[in-house]
Short mmCIF file of C-alpha atoms in Angstrom, two decimals:
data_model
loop_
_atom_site.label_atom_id
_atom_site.label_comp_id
_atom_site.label_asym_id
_atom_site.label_seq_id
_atom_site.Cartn_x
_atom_site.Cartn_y
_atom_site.Cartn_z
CA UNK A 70 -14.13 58.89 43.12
CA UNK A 71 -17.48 58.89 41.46
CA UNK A 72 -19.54 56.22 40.07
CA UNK A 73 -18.46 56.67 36.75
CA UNK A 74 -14.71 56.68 37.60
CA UNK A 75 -15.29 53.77 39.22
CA UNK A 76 -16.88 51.88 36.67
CA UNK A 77 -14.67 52.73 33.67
CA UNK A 78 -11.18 52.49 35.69
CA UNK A 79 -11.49 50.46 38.35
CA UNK A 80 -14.48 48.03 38.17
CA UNK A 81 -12.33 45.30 35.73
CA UNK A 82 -9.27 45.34 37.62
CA UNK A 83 -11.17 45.04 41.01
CA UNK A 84 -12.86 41.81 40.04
CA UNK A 85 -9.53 40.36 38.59
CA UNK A 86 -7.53 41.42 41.67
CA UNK A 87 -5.66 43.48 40.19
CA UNK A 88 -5.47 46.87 41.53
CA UNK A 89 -2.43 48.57 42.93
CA UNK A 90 -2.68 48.28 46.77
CA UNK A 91 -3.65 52.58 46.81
CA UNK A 92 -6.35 52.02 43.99
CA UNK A 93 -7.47 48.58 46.44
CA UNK A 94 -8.15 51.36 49.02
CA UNK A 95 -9.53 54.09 46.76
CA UNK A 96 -12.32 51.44 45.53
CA UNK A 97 -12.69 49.97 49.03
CA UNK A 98 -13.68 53.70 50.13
CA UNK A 99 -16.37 53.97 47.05
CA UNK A 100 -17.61 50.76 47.71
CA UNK A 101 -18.45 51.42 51.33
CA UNK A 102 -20.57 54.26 50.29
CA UNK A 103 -22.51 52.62 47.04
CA UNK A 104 -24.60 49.91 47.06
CA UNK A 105 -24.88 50.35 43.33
CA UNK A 106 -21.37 49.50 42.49
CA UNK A 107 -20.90 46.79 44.90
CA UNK A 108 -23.65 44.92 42.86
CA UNK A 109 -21.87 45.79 39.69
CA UNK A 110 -18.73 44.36 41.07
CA UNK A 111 -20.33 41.09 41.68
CA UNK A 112 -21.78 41.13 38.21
CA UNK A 113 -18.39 41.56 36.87
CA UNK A 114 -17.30 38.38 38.63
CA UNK A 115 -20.15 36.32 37.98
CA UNK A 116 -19.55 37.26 34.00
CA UNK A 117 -16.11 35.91 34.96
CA UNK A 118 -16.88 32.92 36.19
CA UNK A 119 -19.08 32.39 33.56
CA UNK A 120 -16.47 32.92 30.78
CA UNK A 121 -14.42 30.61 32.51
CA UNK A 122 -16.58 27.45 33.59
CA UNK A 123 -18.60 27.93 30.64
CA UNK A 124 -15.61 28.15 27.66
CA UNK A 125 -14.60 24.31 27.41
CA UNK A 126 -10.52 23.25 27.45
CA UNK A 127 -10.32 20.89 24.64
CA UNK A 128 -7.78 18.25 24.69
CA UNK A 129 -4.48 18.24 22.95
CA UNK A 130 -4.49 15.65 20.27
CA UNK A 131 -3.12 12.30 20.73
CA UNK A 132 -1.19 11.94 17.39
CA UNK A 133 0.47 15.33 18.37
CA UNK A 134 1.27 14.45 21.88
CA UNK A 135 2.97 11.15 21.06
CA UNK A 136 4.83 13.41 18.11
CA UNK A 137 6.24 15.66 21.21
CA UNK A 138 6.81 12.56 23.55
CA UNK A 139 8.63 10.50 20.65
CA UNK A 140 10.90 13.50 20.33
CA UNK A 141 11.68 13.88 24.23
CA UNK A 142 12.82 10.09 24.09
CA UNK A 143 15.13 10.28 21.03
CA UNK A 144 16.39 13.52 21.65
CA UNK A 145 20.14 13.40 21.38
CA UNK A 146 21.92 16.19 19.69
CA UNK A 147 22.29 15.67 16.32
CA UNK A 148 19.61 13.83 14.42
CA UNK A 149 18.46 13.41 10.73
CA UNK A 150 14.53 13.59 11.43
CA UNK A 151 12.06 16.58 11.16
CA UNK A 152 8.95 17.15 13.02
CA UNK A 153 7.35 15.84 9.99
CA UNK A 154 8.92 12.54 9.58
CA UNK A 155 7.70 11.46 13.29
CA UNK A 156 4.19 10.31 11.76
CA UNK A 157 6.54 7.33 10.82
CA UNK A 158 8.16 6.38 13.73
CA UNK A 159 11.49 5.39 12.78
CA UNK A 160 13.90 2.23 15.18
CA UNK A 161 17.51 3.78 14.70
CA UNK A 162 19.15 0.36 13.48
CA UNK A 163 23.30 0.18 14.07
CA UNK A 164 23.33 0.25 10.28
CA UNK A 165 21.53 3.12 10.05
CA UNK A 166 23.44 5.01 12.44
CA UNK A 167 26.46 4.26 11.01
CA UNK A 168 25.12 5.22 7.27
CA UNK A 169 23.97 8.69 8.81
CA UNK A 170 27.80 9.44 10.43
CA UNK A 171 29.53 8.41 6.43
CA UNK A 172 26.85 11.01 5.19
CA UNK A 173 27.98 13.61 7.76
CA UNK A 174 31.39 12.77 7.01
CA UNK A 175 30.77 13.05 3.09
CA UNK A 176 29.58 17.02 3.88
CA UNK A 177 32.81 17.39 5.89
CA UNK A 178 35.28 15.88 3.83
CA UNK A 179 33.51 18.34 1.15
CA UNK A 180 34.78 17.18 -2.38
CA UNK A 181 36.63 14.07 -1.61
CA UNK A 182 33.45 11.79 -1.35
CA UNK A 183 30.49 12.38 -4.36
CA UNK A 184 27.04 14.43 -3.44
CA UNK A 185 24.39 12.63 -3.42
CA UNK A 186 21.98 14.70 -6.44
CA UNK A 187 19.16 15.66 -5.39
CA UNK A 188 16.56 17.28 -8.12
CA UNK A 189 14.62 19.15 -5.88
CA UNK A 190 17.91 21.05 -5.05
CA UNK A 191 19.60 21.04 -8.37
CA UNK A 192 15.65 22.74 -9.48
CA UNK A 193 15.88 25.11 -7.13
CA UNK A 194 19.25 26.26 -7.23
CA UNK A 195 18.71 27.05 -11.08
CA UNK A 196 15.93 29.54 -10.03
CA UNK A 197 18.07 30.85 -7.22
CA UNK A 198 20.82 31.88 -8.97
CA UNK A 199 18.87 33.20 -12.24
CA UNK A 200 17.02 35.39 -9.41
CA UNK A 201 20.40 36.66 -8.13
CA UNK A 202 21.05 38.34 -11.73
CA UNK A 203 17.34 39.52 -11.79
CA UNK A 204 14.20 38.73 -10.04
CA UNK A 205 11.11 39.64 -11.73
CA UNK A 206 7.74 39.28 -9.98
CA UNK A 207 4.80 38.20 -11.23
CA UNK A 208 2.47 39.01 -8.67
CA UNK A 209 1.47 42.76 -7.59
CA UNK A 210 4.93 42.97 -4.99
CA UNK A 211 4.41 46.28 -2.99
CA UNK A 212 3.56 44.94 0.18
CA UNK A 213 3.89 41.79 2.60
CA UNK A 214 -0.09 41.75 2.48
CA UNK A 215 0.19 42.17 -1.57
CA UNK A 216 2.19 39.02 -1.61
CA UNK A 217 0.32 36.92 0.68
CA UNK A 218 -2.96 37.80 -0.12
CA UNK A 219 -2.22 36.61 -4.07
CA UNK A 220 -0.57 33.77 -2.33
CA UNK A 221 -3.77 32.64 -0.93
CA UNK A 222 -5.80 33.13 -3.96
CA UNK A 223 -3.88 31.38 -6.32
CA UNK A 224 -4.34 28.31 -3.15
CA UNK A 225 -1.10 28.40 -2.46
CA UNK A 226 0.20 28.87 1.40
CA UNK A 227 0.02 32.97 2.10
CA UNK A 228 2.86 32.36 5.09
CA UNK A 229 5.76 34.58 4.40
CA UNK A 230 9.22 34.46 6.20
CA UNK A 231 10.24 38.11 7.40
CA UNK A 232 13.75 38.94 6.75
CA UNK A 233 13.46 42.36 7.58
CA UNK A 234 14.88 42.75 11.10
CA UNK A 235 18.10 41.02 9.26
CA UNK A 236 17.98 43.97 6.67
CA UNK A 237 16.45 42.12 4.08
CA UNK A 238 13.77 43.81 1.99
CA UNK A 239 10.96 41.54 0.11
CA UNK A 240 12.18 41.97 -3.69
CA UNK A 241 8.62 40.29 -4.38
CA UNK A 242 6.93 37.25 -5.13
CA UNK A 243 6.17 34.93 -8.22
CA UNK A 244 3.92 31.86 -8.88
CA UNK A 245 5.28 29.48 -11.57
CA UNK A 246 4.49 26.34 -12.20
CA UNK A 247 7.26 23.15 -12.21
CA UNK A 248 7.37 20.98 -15.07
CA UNK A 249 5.12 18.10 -13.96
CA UNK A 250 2.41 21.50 -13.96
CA UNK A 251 2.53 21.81 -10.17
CA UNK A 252 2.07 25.53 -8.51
CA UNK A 253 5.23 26.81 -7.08
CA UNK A 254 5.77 30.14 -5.34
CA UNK A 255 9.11 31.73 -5.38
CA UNK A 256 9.42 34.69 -2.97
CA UNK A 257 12.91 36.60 -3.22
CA UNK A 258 14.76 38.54 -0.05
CA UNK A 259 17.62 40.99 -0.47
CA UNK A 260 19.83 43.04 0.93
CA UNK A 261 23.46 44.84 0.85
CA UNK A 262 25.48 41.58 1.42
CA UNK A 263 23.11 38.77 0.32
CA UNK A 264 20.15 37.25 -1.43
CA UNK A 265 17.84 34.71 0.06
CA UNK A 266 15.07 32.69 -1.91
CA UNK A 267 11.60 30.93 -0.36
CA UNK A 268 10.13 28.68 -2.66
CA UNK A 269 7.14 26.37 -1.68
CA UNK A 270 4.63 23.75 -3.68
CA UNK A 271 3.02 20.44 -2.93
CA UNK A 272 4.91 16.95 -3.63
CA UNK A 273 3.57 13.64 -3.12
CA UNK A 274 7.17 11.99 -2.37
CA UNK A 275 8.39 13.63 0.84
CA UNK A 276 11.29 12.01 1.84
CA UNK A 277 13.99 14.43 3.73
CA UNK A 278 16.90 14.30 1.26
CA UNK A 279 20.33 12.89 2.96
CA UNK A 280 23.36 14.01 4.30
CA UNK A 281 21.38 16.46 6.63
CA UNK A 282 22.08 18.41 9.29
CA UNK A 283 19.88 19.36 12.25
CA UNK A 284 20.59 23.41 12.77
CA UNK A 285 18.42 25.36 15.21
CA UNK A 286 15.61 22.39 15.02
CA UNK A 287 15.98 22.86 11.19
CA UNK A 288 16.97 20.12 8.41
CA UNK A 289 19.72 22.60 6.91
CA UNK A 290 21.71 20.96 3.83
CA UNK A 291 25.36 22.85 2.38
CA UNK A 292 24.41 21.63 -1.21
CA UNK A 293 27.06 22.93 -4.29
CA UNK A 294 28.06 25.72 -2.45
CA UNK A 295 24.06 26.64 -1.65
CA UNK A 296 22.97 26.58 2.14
CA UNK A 297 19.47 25.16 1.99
CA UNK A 298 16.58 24.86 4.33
CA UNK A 299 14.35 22.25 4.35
CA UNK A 300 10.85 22.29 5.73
CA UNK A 301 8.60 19.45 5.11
CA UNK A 302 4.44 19.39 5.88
CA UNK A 303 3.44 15.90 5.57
CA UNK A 304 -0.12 16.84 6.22
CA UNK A 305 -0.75 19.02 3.44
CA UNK A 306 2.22 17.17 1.57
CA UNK A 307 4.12 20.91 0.85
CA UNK A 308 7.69 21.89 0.97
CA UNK A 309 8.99 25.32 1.91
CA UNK A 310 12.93 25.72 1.14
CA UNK A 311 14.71 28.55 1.92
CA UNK A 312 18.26 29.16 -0.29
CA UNK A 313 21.29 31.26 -0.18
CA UNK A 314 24.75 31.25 -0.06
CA UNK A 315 24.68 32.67 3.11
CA UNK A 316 27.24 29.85 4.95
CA UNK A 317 25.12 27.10 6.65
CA UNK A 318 25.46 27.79 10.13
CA UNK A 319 24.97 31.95 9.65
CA UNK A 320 21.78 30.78 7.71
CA UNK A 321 20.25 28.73 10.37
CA UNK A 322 20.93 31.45 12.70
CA UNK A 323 19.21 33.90 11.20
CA UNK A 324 16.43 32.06 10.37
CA UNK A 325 15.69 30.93 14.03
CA UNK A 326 16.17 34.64 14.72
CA UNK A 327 13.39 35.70 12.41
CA UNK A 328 11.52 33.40 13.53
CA UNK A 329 11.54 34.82 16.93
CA UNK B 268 28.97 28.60 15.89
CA UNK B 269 27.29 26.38 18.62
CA UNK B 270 26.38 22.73 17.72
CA UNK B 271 23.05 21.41 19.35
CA UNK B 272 23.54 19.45 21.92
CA UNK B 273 20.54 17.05 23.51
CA UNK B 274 18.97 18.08 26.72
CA UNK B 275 20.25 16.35 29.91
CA UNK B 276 17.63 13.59 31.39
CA UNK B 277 17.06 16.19 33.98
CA UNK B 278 15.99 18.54 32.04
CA UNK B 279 13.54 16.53 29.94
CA UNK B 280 12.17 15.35 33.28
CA UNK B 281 11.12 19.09 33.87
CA UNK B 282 10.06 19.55 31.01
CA UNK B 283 7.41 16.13 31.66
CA UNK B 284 6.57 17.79 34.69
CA UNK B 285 5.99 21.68 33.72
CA UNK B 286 5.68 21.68 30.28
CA UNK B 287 3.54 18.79 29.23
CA UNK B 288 0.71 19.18 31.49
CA UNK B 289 0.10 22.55 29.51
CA UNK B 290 -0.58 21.23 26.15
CA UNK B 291 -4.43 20.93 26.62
CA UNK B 292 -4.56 24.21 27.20
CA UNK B 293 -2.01 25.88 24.60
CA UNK B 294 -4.29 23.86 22.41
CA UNK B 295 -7.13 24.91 23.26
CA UNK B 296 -5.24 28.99 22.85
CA UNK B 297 -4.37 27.35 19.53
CA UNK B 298 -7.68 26.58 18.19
CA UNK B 299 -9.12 30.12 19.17
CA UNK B 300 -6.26 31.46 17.13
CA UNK B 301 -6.16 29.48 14.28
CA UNK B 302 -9.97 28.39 13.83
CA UNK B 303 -9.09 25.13 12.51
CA UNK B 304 -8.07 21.69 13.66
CA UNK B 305 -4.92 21.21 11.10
CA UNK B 306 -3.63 24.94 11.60
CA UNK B 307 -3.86 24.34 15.54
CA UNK B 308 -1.93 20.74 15.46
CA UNK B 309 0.53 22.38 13.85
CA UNK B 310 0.61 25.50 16.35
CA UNK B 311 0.48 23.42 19.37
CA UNK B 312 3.51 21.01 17.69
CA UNK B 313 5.80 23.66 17.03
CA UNK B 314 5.09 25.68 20.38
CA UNK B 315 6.18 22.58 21.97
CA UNK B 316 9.04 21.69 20.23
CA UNK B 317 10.39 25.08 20.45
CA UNK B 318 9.59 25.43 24.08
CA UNK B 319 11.64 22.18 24.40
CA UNK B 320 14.54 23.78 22.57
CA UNK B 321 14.29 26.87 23.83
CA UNK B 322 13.42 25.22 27.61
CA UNK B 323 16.26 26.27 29.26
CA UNK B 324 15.33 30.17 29.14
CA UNK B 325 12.23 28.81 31.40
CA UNK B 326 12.51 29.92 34.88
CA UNK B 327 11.21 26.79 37.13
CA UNK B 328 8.39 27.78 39.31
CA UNK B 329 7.19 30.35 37.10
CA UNK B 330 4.21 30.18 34.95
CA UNK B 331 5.02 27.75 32.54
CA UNK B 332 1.46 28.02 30.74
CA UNK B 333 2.41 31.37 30.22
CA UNK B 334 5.83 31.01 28.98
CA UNK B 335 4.07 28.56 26.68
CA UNK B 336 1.43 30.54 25.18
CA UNK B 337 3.78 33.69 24.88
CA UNK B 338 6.13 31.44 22.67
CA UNK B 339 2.60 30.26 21.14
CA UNK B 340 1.25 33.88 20.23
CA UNK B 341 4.83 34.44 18.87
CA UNK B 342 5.00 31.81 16.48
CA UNK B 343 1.30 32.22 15.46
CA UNK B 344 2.29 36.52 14.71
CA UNK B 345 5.85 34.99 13.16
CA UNK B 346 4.19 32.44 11.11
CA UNK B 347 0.63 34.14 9.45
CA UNK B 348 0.21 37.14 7.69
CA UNK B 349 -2.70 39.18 9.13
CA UNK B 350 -4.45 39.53 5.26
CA UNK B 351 -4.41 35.41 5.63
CA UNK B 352 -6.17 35.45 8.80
CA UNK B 353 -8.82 38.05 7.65
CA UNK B 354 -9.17 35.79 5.04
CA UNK B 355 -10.91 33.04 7.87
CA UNK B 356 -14.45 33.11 8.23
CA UNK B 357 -15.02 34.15 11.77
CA UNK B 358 -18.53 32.34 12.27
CA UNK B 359 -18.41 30.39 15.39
CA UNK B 360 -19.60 27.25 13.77
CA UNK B 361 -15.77 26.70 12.31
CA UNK B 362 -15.01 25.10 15.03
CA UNK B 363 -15.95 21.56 14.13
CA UNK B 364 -17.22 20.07 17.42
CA UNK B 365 -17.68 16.35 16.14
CA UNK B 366 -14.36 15.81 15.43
CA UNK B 367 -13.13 17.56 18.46
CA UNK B 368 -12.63 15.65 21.72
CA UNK B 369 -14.05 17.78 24.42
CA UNK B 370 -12.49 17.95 27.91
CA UNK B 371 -14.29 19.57 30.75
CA UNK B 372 -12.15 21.29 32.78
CA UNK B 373 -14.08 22.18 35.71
CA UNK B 374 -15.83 19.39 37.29
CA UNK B 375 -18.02 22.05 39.86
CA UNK B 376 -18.50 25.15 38.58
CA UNK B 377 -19.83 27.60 40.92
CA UNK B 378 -22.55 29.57 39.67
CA UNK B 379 -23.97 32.73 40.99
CA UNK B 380 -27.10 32.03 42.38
CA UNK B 381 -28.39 35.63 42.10
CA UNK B 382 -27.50 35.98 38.62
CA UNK B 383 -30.36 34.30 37.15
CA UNK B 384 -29.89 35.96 33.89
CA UNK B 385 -26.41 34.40 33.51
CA UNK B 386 -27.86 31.17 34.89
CA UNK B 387 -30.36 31.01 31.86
CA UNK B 388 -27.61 31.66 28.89
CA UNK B 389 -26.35 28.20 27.15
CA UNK B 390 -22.83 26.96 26.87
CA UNK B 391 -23.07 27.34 23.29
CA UNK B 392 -24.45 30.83 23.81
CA UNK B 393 -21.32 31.70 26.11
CA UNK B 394 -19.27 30.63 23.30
CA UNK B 395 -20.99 32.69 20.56
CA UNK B 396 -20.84 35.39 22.54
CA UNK B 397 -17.17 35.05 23.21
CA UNK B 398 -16.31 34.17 20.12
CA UNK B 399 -18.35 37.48 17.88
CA UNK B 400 -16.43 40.02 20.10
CA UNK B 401 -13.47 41.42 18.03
CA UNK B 402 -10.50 39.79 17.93
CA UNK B 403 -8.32 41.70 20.60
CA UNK B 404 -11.35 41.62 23.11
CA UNK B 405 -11.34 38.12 22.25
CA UNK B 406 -7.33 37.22 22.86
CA UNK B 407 -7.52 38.92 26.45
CA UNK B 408 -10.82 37.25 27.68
CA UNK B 409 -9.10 33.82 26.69
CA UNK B 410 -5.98 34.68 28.55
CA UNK B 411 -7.23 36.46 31.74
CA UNK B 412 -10.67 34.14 32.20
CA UNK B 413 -10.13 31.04 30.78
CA UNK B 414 -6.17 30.67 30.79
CA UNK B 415 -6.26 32.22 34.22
CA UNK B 416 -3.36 34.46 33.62
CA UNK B 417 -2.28 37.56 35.25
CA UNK B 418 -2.60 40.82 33.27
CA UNK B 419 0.99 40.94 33.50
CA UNK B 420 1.88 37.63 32.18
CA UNK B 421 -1.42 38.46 29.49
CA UNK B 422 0.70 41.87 28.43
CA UNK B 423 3.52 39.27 27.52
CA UNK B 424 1.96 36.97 25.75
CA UNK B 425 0.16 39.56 23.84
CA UNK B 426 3.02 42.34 23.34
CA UNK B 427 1.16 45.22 24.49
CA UNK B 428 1.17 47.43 27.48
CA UNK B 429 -0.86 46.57 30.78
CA UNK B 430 -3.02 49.38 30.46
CA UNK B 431 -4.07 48.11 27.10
CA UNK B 432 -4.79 44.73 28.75
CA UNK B 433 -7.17 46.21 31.43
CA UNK B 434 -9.23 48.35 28.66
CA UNK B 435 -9.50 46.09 26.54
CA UNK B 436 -10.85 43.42 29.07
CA UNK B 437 -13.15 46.19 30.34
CA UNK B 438 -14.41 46.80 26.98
CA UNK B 439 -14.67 42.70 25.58
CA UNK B 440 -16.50 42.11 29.00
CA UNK B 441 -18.91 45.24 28.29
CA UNK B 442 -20.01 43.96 24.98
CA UNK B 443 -19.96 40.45 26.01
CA UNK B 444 -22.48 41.84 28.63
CA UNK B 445 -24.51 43.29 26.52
CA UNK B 446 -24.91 39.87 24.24
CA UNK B 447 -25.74 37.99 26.93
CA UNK B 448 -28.57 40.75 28.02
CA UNK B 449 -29.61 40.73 24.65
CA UNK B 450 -30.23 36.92 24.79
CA UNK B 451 -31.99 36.88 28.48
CA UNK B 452 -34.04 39.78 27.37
CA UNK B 453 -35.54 37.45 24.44
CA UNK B 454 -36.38 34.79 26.66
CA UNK B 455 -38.65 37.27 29.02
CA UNK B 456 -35.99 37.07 32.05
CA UNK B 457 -34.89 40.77 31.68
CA UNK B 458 -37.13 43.52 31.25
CA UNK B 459 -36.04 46.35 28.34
#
């Protein structure tokens, strides 16, 4: 092994430990012979130490941690909170609980007990299933990065969900705006079998609608025949829903596949 | 069809034990990534919840940190589009130190006492240093010297080979080298 072997192959991995016990030897052998190296080697560990004493470990954020605690103490299987709801920190009352199981109930008994309407739904629905007959986008649609990147300009969140491992190619995307003159973006999914929608904009009232369901972590809601996703960001007070008619359980399966 | 059941109370006790301890530093993984304080609460609250969900893949007694920040790096790839994250500014000075509570993590460090010229360089320096090399250089300097990981469980987290692990470590450490000379040469410690 020369000098130059040595440096470019070896010289990293030796300081890190590393090497493969026949490289340890190979090196070893250089070493013993080059006085140069050697002093490289130590070079290469004091940059290491450096790197790591010198690059601080910041500390998680309280608010966060108590989030993550306050879900390991009321974790119990089916629930009707998101991570975004824990910022109010919520007593379940015997009332309460016993509201949640008639809602659950209501979704199972399907027909026999009235829906609860819910606008947000009943808005979204109506684009959904005028983009099933024909989706036309609005914003240059070749690409992911096309998408996201108009996304971002137009301030609204460039994040987009990737169907494709499901089979789903990205028909495109569109920026609207709802009636009250709020941005919304409305990106559309599609393949042989089925259609799914991802629409997102800001709302100051964020309640989680009722008569949820908690589905792979997600609020998931079987709405008029619609399986619906419900993601909520308190912090930046924005909604991303994801709708098809996909049936609920299926959807929340592939979504926590895609998600990875 | 599976309904989700709650963990057992033993299994949330692990997951105190192994899991929690990590969050200062998947946080501190998180803020390198995302640049920002909101986008890195965010990162660090769904890494956790999903590595609670997901806890029972973990193998106890393995590297939980790593498990962690592979499940971290995955949601971060999942979740934004690389034409957002170009979109960042990459100056150093994002990172907005007053509102960010600083924890020292090593109470001694060691220093070289022959390596005056590292001896001379400034935290903040370090940092600047670390922080202009390009991104991949970046992500496996974080992992392998700061995180402490192996380049195996570094190849995991980052989805690449381990060859590309040690090459691009060799490289990031080169450059990061040749900052840091740069800087010591300015203040009259190294000779051109």
């Amino acid at each position: 092994m020369n000098c130059r072997e040595y440096l470019e192959y070896f010289l990293t991995a030796h300081a890190d430990g590393e090497l493969g016990a026949e490289e340890f030897r190979a090196a070893g052998e250089h070493l013993a012979g080059c006085p140069g190296c050697r002093q490289r080697l130590e070079s290469e560990r004091a940059l290491k130490r450096l790197v790591h004493d010198r690059i601080p470990m910041f500390k998680a954020p309280a608010e966060v941690r108590a989030r993550i605690r306050w879900t390991l103490e009321h974790d119990s299987g089916w629930k009707t909170r998101t991570l975004g709801s824990l910022r109010r920190p919520w007593v379940w009352a015997p009332a309460a609980t016993l509201a949640a199981a008639a809602a659950v109930l209501a979704i199972v008994l399907g027909g026999i007990w009235p829906v609860t309407p819910v606008p947000v739904f009943d808005r979204a629905i109506e684009r959904y299933a005028s983009f099933e007959e024909h989706f036309e986008p609005n914003v240059p649609s070749n690409s992911y990065e096309d998408v996201s990147e108009n996304y971002l300009i137009a301030h609204m969140p460039p994040m987009l969900w990737n169907f494709n491992p499901l089979g789903f190619k990205l028909e495109g995307g569109r920026i609207d705006t709802l009636p009250d003159g709020t941005p919304v973006t409305y990106t559309f999914y599609r393949n042989a079998g089925a259609t799914i929608l991802c629409t997102r904009f800001k709302t100051k009232e964020l309640d989680d609608p009722p008569d949820a369901k908690i589905l792979q972590g997600h609020l998931m809601y079987r709405y008029k025949g619609y399986s619906i996703a419900w993601m909520a960001d308190p912090d930046r007070h924005m909604v991303c829903m994801l709708i098809s008619r996909i049936p609920l359980r299926q959807f929340a399966d592939e979504i926590a596949y895609v998600e990875g | 069809m599976r309904s989700r059941a709650g963990k057992t109370s033993e299994q949330r006790r692990l997951f105190e034990r192994e899991a929690l301890p990590c969050l200062d530093a998947i946080y501190t993984a998180a803020l390198h990534l995302a640049r920002n304080q909101d986008d890195a609460k965010d990162l660090l609250q769904e890494t956790a919840l999903r590595a609670y969900r997901f806890f029972h893949q973990f193998a106890p007694g393995t590297n939980c940190r790593a498990w962690m920040l592979t499940i971290l790096y995955n949601v971060f790839r999942n979740s934004y589009r690389r034409a957002a994250r170009e979109q960042v500014s990459s100056a150093p000075s994002d990172l907005d130190r007053g509102l960010i509570q600083e924890s020292e993590r090593s109470e001694g460090s060691t220093r070289d006492p022959e390596s005056l010229v590292l001896d001379s360089v400034m935290d903040h320096e370090v940092e600047a240093a670390l922080d202009g090399l390009p991104e991949e250089f970046r992500a496996v300097l974080m992992l392998v010297d700061v995180q402490e990981l192996s380049y195996q469980e570094t190849a995991a987290v980052l989805a690449v080979p381990i060859g590309t692990v040690r090459s691009r470590l060799s490289r990031g450490r080169a450059i990061m080298r040749q900052s840091l000379d740069g800087l010591a040469r300015a203040r009259g410690i190294l000779r051109s």
